[in-house]
PDB file of C-alpha atoms in Angstrom:
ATOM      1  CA  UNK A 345     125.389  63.610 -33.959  1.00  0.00           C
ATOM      2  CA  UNK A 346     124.862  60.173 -35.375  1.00  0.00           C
ATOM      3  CA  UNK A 347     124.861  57.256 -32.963  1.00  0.00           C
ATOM      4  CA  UNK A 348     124.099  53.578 -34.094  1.00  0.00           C
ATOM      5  CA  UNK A 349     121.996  51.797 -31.347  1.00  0.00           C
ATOM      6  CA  UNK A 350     122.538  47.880 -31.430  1.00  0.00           C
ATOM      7  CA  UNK A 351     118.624  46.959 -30.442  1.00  0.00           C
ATOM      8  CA  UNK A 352     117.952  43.129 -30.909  1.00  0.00           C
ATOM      9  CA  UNK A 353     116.985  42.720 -34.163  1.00  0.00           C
ATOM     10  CA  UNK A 354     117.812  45.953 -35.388  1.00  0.00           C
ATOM     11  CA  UNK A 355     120.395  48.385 -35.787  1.00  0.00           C
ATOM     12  CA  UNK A 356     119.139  51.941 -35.362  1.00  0.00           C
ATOM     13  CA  UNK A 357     120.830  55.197 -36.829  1.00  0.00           C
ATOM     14  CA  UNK A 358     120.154  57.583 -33.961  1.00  0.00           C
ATOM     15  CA  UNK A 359     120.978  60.379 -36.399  1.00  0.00           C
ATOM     16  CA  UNK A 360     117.618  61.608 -36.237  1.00  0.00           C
ATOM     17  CA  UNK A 361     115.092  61.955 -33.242  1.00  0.00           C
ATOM     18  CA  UNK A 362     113.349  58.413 -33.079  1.00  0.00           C
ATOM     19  CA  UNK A 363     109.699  58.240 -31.432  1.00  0.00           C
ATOM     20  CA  UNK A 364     108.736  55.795 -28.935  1.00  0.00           C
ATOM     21  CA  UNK A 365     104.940  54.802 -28.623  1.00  0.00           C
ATOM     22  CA  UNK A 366     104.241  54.279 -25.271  1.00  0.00           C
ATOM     23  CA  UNK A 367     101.758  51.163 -25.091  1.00  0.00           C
ATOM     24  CA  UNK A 368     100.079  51.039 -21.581  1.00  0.00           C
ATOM     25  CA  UNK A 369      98.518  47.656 -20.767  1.00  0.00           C
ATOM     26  CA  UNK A 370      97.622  48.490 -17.354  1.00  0.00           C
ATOM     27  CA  UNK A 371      94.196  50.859 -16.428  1.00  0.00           C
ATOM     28  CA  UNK A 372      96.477  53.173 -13.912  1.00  0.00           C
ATOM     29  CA  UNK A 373      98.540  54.880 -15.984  1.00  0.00           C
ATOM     30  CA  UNK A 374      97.994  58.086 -18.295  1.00  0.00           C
ATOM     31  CA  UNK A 375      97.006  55.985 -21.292  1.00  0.00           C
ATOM     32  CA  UNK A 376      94.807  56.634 -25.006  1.00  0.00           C
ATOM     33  CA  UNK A 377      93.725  53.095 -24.507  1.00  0.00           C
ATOM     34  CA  UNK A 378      89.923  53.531 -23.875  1.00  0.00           C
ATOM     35  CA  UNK A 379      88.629  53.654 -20.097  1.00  0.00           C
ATOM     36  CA  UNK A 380      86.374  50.977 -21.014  1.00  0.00           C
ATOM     37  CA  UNK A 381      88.332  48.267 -22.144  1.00  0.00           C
ATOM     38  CA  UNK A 382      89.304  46.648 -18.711  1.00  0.00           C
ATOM     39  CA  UNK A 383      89.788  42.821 -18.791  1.00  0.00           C
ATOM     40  CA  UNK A 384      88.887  40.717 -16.283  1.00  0.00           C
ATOM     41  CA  UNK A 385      90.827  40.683 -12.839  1.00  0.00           C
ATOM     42  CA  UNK A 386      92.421  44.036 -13.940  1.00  0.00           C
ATOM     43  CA  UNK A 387      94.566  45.052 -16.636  1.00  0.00           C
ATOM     44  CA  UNK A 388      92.882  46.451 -20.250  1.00  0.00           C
ATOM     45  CA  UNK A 389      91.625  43.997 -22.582  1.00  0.00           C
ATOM     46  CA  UNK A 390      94.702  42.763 -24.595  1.00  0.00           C
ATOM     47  CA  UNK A 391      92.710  43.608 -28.102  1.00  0.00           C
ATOM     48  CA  UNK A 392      91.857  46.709 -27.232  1.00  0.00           C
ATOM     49  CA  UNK A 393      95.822  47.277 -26.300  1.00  0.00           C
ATOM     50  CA  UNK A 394      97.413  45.745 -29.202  1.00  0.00           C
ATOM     51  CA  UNK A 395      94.519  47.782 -31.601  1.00  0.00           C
ATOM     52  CA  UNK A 396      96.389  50.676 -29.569  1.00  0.00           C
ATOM     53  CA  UNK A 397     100.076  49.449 -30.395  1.00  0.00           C
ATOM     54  CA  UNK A 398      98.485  49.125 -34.177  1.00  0.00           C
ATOM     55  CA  UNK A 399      97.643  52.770 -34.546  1.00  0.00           C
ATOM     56  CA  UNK A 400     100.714  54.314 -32.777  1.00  0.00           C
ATOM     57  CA  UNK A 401     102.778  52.216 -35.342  1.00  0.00           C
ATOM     58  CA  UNK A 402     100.823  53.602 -38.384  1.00  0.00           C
ATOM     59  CA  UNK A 403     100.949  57.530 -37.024  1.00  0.00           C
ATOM     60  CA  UNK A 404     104.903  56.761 -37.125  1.00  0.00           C
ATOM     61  CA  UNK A 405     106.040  55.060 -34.099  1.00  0.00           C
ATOM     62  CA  UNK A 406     110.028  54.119 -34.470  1.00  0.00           C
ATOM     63  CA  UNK A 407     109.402  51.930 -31.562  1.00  0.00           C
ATOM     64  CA  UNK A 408     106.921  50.863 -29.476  1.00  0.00           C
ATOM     65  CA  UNK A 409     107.160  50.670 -25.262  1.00  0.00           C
ATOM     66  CA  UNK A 410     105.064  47.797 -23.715  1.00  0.00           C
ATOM     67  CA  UNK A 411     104.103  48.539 -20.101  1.00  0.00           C
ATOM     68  CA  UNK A 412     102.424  45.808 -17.631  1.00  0.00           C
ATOM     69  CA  UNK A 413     102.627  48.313 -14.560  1.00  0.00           C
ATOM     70  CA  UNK A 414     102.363  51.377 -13.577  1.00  0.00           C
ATOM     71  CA  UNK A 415     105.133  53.065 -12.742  1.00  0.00           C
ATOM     72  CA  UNK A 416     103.458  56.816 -11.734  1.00  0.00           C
ATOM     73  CA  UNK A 417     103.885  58.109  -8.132  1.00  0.00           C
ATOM     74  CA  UNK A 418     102.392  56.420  -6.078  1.00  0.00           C
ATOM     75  CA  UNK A 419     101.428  52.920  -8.198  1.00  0.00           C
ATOM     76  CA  UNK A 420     100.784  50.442  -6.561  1.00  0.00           C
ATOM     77  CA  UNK A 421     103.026  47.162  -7.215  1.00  0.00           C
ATOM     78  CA  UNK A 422     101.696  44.599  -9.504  1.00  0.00           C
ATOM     79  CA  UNK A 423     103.311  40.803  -9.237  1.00  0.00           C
ATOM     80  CA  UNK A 424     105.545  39.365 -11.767  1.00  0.00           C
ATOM     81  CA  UNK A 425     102.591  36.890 -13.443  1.00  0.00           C
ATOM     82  CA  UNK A 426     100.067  39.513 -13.521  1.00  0.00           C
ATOM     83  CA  UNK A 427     102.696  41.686 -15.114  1.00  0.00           C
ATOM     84  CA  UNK A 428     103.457  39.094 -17.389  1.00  0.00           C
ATOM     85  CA  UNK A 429      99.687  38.131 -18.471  1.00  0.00           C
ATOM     86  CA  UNK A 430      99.046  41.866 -19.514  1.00  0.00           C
ATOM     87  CA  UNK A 431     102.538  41.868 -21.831  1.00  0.00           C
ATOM     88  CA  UNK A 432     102.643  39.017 -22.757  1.00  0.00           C
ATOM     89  CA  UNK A 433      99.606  38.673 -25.348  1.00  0.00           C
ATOM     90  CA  UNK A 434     101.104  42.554 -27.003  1.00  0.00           C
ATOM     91  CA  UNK A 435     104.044  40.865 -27.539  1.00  0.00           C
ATOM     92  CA  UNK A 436     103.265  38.491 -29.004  1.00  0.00           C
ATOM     93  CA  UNK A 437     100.857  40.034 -31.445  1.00  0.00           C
ATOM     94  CA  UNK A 438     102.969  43.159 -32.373  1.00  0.00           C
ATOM     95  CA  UNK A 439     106.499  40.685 -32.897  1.00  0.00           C
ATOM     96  CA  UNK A 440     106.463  40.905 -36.582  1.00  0.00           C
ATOM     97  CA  UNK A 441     105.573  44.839 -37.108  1.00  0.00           C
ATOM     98  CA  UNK A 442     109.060  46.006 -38.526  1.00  0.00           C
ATOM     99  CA  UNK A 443     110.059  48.454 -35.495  1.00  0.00           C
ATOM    100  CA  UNK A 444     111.916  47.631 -32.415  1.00  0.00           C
ATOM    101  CA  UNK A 445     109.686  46.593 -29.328  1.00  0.00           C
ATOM    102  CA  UNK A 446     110.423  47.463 -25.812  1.00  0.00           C
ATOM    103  CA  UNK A 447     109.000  46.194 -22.155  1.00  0.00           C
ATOM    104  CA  UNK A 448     109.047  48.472 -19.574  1.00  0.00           C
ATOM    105  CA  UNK A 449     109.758  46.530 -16.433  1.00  0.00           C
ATOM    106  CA  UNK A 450     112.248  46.379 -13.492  1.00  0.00           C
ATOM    107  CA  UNK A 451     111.367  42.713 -12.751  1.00  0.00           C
ATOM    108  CA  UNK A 452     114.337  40.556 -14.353  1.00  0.00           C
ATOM    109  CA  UNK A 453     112.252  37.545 -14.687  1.00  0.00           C
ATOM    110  CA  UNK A 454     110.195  39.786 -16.554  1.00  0.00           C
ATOM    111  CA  UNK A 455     112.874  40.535 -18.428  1.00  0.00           C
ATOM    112  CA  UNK A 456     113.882  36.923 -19.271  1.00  0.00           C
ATOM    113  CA  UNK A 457     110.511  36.367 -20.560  1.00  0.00           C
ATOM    114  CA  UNK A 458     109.949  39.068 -23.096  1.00  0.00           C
ATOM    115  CA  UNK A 459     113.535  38.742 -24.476  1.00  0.00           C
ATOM    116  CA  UNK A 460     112.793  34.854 -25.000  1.00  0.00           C
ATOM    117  CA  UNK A 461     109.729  36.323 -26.770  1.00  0.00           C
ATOM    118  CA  UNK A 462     111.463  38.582 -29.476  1.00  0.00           C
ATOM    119  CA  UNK A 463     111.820  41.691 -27.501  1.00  0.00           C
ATOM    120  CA  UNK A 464     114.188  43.947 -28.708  1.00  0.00           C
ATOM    121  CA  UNK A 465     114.720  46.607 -25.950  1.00  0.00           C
ATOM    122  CA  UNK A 466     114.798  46.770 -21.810  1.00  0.00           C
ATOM    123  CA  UNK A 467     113.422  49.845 -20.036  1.00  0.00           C
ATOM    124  CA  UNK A 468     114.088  49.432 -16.766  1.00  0.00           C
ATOM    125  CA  UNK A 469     113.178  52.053 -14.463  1.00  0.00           C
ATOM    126  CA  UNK A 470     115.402  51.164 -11.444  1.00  0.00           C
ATOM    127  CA  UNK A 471     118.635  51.122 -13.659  1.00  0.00           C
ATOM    128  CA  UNK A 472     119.071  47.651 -13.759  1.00  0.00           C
ATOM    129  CA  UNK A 473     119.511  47.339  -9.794  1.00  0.00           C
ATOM    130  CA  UNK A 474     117.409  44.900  -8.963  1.00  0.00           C
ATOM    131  CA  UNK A 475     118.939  42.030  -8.135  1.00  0.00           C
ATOM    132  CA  UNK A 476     119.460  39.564 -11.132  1.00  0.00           C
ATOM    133  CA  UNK A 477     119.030  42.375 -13.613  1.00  0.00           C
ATOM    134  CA  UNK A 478     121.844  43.093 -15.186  1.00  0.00           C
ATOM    135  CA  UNK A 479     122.521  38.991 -15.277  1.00  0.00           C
ATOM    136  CA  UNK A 480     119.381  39.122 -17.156  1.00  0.00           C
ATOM    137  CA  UNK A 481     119.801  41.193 -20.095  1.00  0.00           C
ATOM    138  CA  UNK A 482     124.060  41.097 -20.004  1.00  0.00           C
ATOM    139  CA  UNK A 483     123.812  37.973 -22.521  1.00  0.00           C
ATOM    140  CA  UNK A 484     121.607  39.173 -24.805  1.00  0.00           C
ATOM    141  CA  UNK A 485     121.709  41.478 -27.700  1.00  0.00           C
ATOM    142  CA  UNK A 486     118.604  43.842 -26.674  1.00  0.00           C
ATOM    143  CA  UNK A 487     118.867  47.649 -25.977  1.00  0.00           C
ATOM    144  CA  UNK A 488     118.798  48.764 -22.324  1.00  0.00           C
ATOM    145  CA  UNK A 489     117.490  52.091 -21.603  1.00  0.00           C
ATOM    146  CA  UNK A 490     119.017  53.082 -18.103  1.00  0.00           C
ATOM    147  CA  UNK A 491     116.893  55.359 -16.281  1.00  0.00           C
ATOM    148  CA  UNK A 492     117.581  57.323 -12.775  1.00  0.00           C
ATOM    149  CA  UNK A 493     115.147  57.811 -10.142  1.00  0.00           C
ATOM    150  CA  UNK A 494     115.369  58.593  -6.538  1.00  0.00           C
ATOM    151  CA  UNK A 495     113.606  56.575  -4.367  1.00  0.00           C
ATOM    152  CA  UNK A 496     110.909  54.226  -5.950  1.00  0.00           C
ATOM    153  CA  UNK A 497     107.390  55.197  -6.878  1.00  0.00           C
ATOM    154  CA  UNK A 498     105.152  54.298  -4.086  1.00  0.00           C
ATOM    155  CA  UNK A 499     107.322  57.393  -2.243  1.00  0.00           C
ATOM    156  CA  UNK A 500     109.832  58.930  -4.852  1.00  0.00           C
ATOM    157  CA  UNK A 501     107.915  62.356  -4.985  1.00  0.00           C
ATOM    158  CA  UNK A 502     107.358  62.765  -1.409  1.00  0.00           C
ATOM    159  CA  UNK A 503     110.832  64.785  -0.731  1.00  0.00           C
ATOM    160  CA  UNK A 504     112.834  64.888  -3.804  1.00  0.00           C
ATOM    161  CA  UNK A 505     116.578  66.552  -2.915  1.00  0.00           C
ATOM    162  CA  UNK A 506     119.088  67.219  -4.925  1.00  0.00           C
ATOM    163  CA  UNK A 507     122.488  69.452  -4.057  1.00  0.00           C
ATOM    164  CA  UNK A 508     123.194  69.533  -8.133  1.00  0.00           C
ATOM    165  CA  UNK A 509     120.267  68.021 -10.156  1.00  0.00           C
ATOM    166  CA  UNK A 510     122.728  67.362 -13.087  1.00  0.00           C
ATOM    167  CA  UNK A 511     125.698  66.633 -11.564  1.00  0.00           C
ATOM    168  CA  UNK A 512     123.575  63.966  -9.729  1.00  0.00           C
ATOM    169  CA  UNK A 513     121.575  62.526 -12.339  1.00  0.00           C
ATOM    170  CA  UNK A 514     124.951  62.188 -14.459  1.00  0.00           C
ATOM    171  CA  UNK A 515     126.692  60.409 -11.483  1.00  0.00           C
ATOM    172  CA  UNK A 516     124.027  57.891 -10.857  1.00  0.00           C
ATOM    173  CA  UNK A 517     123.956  56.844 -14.964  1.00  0.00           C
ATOM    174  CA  UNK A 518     127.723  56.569 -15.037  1.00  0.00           C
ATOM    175  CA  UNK A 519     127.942  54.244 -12.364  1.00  0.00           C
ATOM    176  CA  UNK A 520     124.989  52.356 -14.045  1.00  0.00           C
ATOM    177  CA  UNK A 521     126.526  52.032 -17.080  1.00  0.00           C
ATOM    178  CA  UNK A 522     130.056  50.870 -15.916  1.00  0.00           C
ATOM    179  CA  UNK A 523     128.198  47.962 -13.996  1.00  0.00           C
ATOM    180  CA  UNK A 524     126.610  47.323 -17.290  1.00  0.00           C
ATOM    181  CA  UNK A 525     129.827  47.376 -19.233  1.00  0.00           C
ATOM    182  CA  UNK A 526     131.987  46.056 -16.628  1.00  0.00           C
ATOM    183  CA  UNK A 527     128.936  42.641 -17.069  1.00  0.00           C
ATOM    184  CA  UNK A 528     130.407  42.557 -21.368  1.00  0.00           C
ATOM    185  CA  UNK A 529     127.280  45.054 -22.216  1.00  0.00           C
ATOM    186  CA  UNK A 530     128.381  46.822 -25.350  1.00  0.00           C
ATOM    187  CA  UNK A 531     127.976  50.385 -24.769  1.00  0.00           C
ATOM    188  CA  UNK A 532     126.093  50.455 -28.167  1.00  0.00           C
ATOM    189  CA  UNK A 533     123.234  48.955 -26.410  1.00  0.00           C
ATOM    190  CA  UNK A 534     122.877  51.409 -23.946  1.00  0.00           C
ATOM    191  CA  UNK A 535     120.325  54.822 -23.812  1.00  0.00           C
ATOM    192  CA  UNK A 536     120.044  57.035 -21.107  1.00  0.00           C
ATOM    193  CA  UNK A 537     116.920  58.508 -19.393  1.00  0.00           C
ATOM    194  CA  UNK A 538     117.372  61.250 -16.815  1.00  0.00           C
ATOM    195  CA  UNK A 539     114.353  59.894 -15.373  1.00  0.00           C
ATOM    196  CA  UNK A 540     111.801  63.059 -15.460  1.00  0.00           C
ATOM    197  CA  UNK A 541     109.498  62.907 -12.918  1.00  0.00           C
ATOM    198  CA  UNK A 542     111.086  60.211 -11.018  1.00  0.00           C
ATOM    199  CA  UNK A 543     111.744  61.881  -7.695  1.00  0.00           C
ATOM    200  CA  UNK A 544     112.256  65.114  -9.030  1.00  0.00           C
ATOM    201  CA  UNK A 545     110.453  68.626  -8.493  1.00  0.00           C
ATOM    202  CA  UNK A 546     108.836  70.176 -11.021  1.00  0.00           C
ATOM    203  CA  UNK A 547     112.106  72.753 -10.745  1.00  0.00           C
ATOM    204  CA  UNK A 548     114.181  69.583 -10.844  1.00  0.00           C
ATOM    205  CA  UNK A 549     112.611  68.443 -13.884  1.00  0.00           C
ATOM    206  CA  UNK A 550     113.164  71.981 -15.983  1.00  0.00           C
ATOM    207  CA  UNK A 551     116.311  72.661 -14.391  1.00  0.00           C
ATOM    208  CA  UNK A 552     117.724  68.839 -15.732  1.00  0.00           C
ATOM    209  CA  UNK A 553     115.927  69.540 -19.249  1.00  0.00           C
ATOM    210  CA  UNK A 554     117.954  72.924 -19.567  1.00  0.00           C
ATOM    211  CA  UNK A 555     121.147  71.308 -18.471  1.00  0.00           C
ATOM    212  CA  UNK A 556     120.614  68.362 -20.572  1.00  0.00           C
ATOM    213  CA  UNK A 557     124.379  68.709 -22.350  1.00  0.00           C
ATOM    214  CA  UNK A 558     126.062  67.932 -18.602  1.00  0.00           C
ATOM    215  CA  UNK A 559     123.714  64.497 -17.892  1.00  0.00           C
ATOM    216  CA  UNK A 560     125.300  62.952 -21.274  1.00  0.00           C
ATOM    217  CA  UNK A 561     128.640  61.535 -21.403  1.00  0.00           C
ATOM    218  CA  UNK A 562     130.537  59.194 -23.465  1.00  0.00           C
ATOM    219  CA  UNK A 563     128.456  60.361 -26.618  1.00  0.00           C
ATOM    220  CA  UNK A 564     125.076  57.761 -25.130  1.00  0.00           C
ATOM    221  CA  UNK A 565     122.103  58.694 -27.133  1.00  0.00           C
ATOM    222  CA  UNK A 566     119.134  60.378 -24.678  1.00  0.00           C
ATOM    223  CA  UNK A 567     115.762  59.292 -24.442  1.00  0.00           C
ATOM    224  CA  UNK A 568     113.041  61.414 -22.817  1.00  0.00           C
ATOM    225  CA  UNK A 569     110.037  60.892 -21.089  1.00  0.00           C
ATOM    226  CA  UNK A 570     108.298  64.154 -20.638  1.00  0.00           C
ATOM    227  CA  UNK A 571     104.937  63.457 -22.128  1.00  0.00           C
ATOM    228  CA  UNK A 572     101.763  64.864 -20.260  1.00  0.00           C
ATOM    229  CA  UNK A 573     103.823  64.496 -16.704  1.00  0.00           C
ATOM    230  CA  UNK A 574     103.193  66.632 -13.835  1.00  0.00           C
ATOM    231  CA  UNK A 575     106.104  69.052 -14.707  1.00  0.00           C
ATOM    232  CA  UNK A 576     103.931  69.979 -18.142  1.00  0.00           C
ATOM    233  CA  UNK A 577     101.134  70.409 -15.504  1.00  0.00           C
ATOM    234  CA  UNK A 578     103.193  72.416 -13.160  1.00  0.00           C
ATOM    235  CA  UNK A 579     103.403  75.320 -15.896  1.00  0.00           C
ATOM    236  CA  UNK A 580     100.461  75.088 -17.901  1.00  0.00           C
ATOM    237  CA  UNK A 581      97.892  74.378 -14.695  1.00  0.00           C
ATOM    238  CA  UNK A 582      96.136  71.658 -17.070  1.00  0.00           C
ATOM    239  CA  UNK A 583      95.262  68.229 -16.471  1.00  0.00           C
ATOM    240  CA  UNK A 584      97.062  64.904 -17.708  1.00  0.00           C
ATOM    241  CA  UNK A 585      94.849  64.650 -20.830  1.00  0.00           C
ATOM    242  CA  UNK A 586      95.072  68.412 -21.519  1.00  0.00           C
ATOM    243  CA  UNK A 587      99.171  68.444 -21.639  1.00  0.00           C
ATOM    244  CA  UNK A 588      99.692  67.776 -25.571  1.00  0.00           C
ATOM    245  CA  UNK A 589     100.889  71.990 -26.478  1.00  0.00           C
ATOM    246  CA  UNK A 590     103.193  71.498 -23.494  1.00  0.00           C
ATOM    247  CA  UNK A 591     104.568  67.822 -24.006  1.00  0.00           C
ATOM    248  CA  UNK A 592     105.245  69.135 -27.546  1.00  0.00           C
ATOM    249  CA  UNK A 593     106.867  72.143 -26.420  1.00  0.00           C
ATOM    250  CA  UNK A 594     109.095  70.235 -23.818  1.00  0.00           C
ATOM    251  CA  UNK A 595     110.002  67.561 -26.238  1.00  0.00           C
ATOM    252  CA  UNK A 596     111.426  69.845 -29.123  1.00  0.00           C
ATOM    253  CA  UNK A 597     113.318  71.486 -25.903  1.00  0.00           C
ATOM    254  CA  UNK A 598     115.068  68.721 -25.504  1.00  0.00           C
ATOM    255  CA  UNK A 599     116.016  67.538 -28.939  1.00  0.00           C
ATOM    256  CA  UNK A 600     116.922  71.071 -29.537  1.00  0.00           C
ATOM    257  CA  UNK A 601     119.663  69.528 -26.543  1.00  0.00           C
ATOM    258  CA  UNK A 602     120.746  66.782 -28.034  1.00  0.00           C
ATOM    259  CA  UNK A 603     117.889  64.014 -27.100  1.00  0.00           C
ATOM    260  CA  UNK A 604     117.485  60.940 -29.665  1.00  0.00           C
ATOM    261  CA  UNK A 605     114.566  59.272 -28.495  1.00  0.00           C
ATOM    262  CA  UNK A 606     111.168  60.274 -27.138  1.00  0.00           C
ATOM    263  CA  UNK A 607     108.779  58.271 -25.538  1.00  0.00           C
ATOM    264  CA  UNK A 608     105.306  59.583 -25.807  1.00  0.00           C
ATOM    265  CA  UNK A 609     101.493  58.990 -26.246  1.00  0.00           C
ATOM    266  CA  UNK A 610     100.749  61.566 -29.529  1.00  0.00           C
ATOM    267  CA  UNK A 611     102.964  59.456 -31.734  1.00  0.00           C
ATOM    268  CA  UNK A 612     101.402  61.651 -34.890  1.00  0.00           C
ATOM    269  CA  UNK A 613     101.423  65.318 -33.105  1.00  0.00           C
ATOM    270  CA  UNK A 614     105.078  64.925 -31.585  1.00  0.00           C
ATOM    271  CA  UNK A 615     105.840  63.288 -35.680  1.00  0.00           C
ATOM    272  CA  UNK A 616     104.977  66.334 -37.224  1.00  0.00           C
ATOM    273  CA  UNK A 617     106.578  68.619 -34.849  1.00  0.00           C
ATOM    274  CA  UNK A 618     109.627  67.121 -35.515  1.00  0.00           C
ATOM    275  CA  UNK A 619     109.345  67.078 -39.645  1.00  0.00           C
ATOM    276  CA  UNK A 620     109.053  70.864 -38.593  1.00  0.00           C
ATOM    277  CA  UNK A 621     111.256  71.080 -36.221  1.00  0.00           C
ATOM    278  CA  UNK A 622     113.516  69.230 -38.816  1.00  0.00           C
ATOM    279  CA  UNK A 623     112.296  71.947 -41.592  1.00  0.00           C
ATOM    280  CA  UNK A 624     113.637  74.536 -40.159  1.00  0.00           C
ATOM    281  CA  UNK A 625     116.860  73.239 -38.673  1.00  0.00           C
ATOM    282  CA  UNK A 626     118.013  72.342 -42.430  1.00  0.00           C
ATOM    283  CA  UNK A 627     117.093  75.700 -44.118  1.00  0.00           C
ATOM    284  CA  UNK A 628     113.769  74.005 -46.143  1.00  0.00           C
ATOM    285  CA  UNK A 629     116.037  71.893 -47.713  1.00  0.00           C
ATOM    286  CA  UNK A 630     113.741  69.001 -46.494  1.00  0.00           C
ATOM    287  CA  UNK A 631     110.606  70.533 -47.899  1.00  0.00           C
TER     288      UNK A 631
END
């Protein structure tokens, strides 16, 4: 299925599996950024960041996620200036590199700031709930990836509950996407994320990845965000930085079901699992 995604200052042909480099510039999330490279007051040091951003572009990133917080269970919040001061500087330095860039963020003045500074994609956790969100990205021309979670992450994994996972999940992003649409969004602009491990169970999480075909409607691309979670540790037993077989395994699950973007940290491994994956789904005649 081809889709094309209007994203800023590109157009992207969804016909393939894109990747998305996740770029973490805060020290509380599961990041490849070294441990070392703090900054001052908190954060990592911008350099060592946008060095990051630098090599997840050349190991094949389509895209590249900026993140000022953490957005893990239980993260603490972060305000909207330090937020800014840690994205800001990544931005800026990674505006020319030829792929789409994205800021992860729920804050819509946030928001208003990195699309004045050339960002090309939203990802906004909370759906574009907050107040002022959807007023903040409904004039522009940037993607919005529209995520579900229940709850928020200071408490969303405390008691996760679901009657029908799916059914649920599905819901939720409908009614996120007509409030988009219903503000003039283009429906082009919009990606869905089903929001794994965002108040979800580990059985949650496996049981919405099997049943991926009933969260997608109105032919939305998918984008996933399954890479070294707790629901790769729930199977395997191995720790965050261990996770790379599984978050392989998990992510060529869910193209296999129709998903168009991931959003990982092994830009290169999950690349050439999907030139395999890609191999074999077109007889060799790739090869």
């Amino acid at each position: 299925m081809s889709f094309t995604l209007l994203c800023g200052r590109f157009e992207l042909d969804l016909g393939r599996p894109f990747v998305m480099g996740i770029v973490n510039a805060t020290p509380d999330s599961f990041s490849s950024v070294p441990a070392d490279s703090a900054a001052p007051g908190g954060g990592l040091d911008p350099d060592a960041v946008i060095a990051h951003a630098r090599l997840l572009l050349a190991q094949g990133a389509d895209i590249l996620d900026i993140g000022g917080e953490s957005t893990r269970p239980g993260a603490q919040p972060v305000d909207a200036d330090e937020e800014w001061r840690r994205v800001a500087p990544v931005l800026e330095a990674m505006r020319d590199c030829g792929v789409p860039l994205s800021v992860d963020t729920f804050k819509p003045e946030i928001m208003r700031k990195a699309l004045d500074a050339g960002a090309d994609m939203i990802n906004d956790i909370f759906g574009f709930r907050q107040p002022g969100a959807v007023e903040a990205v409904a004039g522009s021309k940037c993607g919005l990836c529209v995520m579900h979670m229940q709850g928020e992450p200071r408490t969303m994994q405390q008691s996760p509950s679901y009657g029908d996972v799916a059914a649920e999940v599905r819901q939720f992003l409908r009614e996120r996407v007509r409030a988009l649409c219903e503000a003039g969004v283009s429906g082009r602009r919009i990606v869905l994320d089903p929001g794994f491990g965002f108040g979800k169970t580990a059985a949650h999480n496996y049981e919405l990845l099997g049943r991926l075909d009933q969260v997608v409607f109105d032919e939305l691309p998918v984008l996933l965000g399954l890479s070294r979670k707790s629901m790769i540790g729930a199977v395997t037993g191995r720790a965050a930085g261990e996770r790379l077989a599984g978050s392989l395994a998990a992510a060529l699950a869910g193209v296999e079901r129709g998903a168009r973007i991931l959003r990982v940290h092994d830009v290169a491994e999950t690349c050439d699992a999907l030139k395999v994956w890609d191999a074999v789904k077109n007889n060799g005649a790739t090869v």
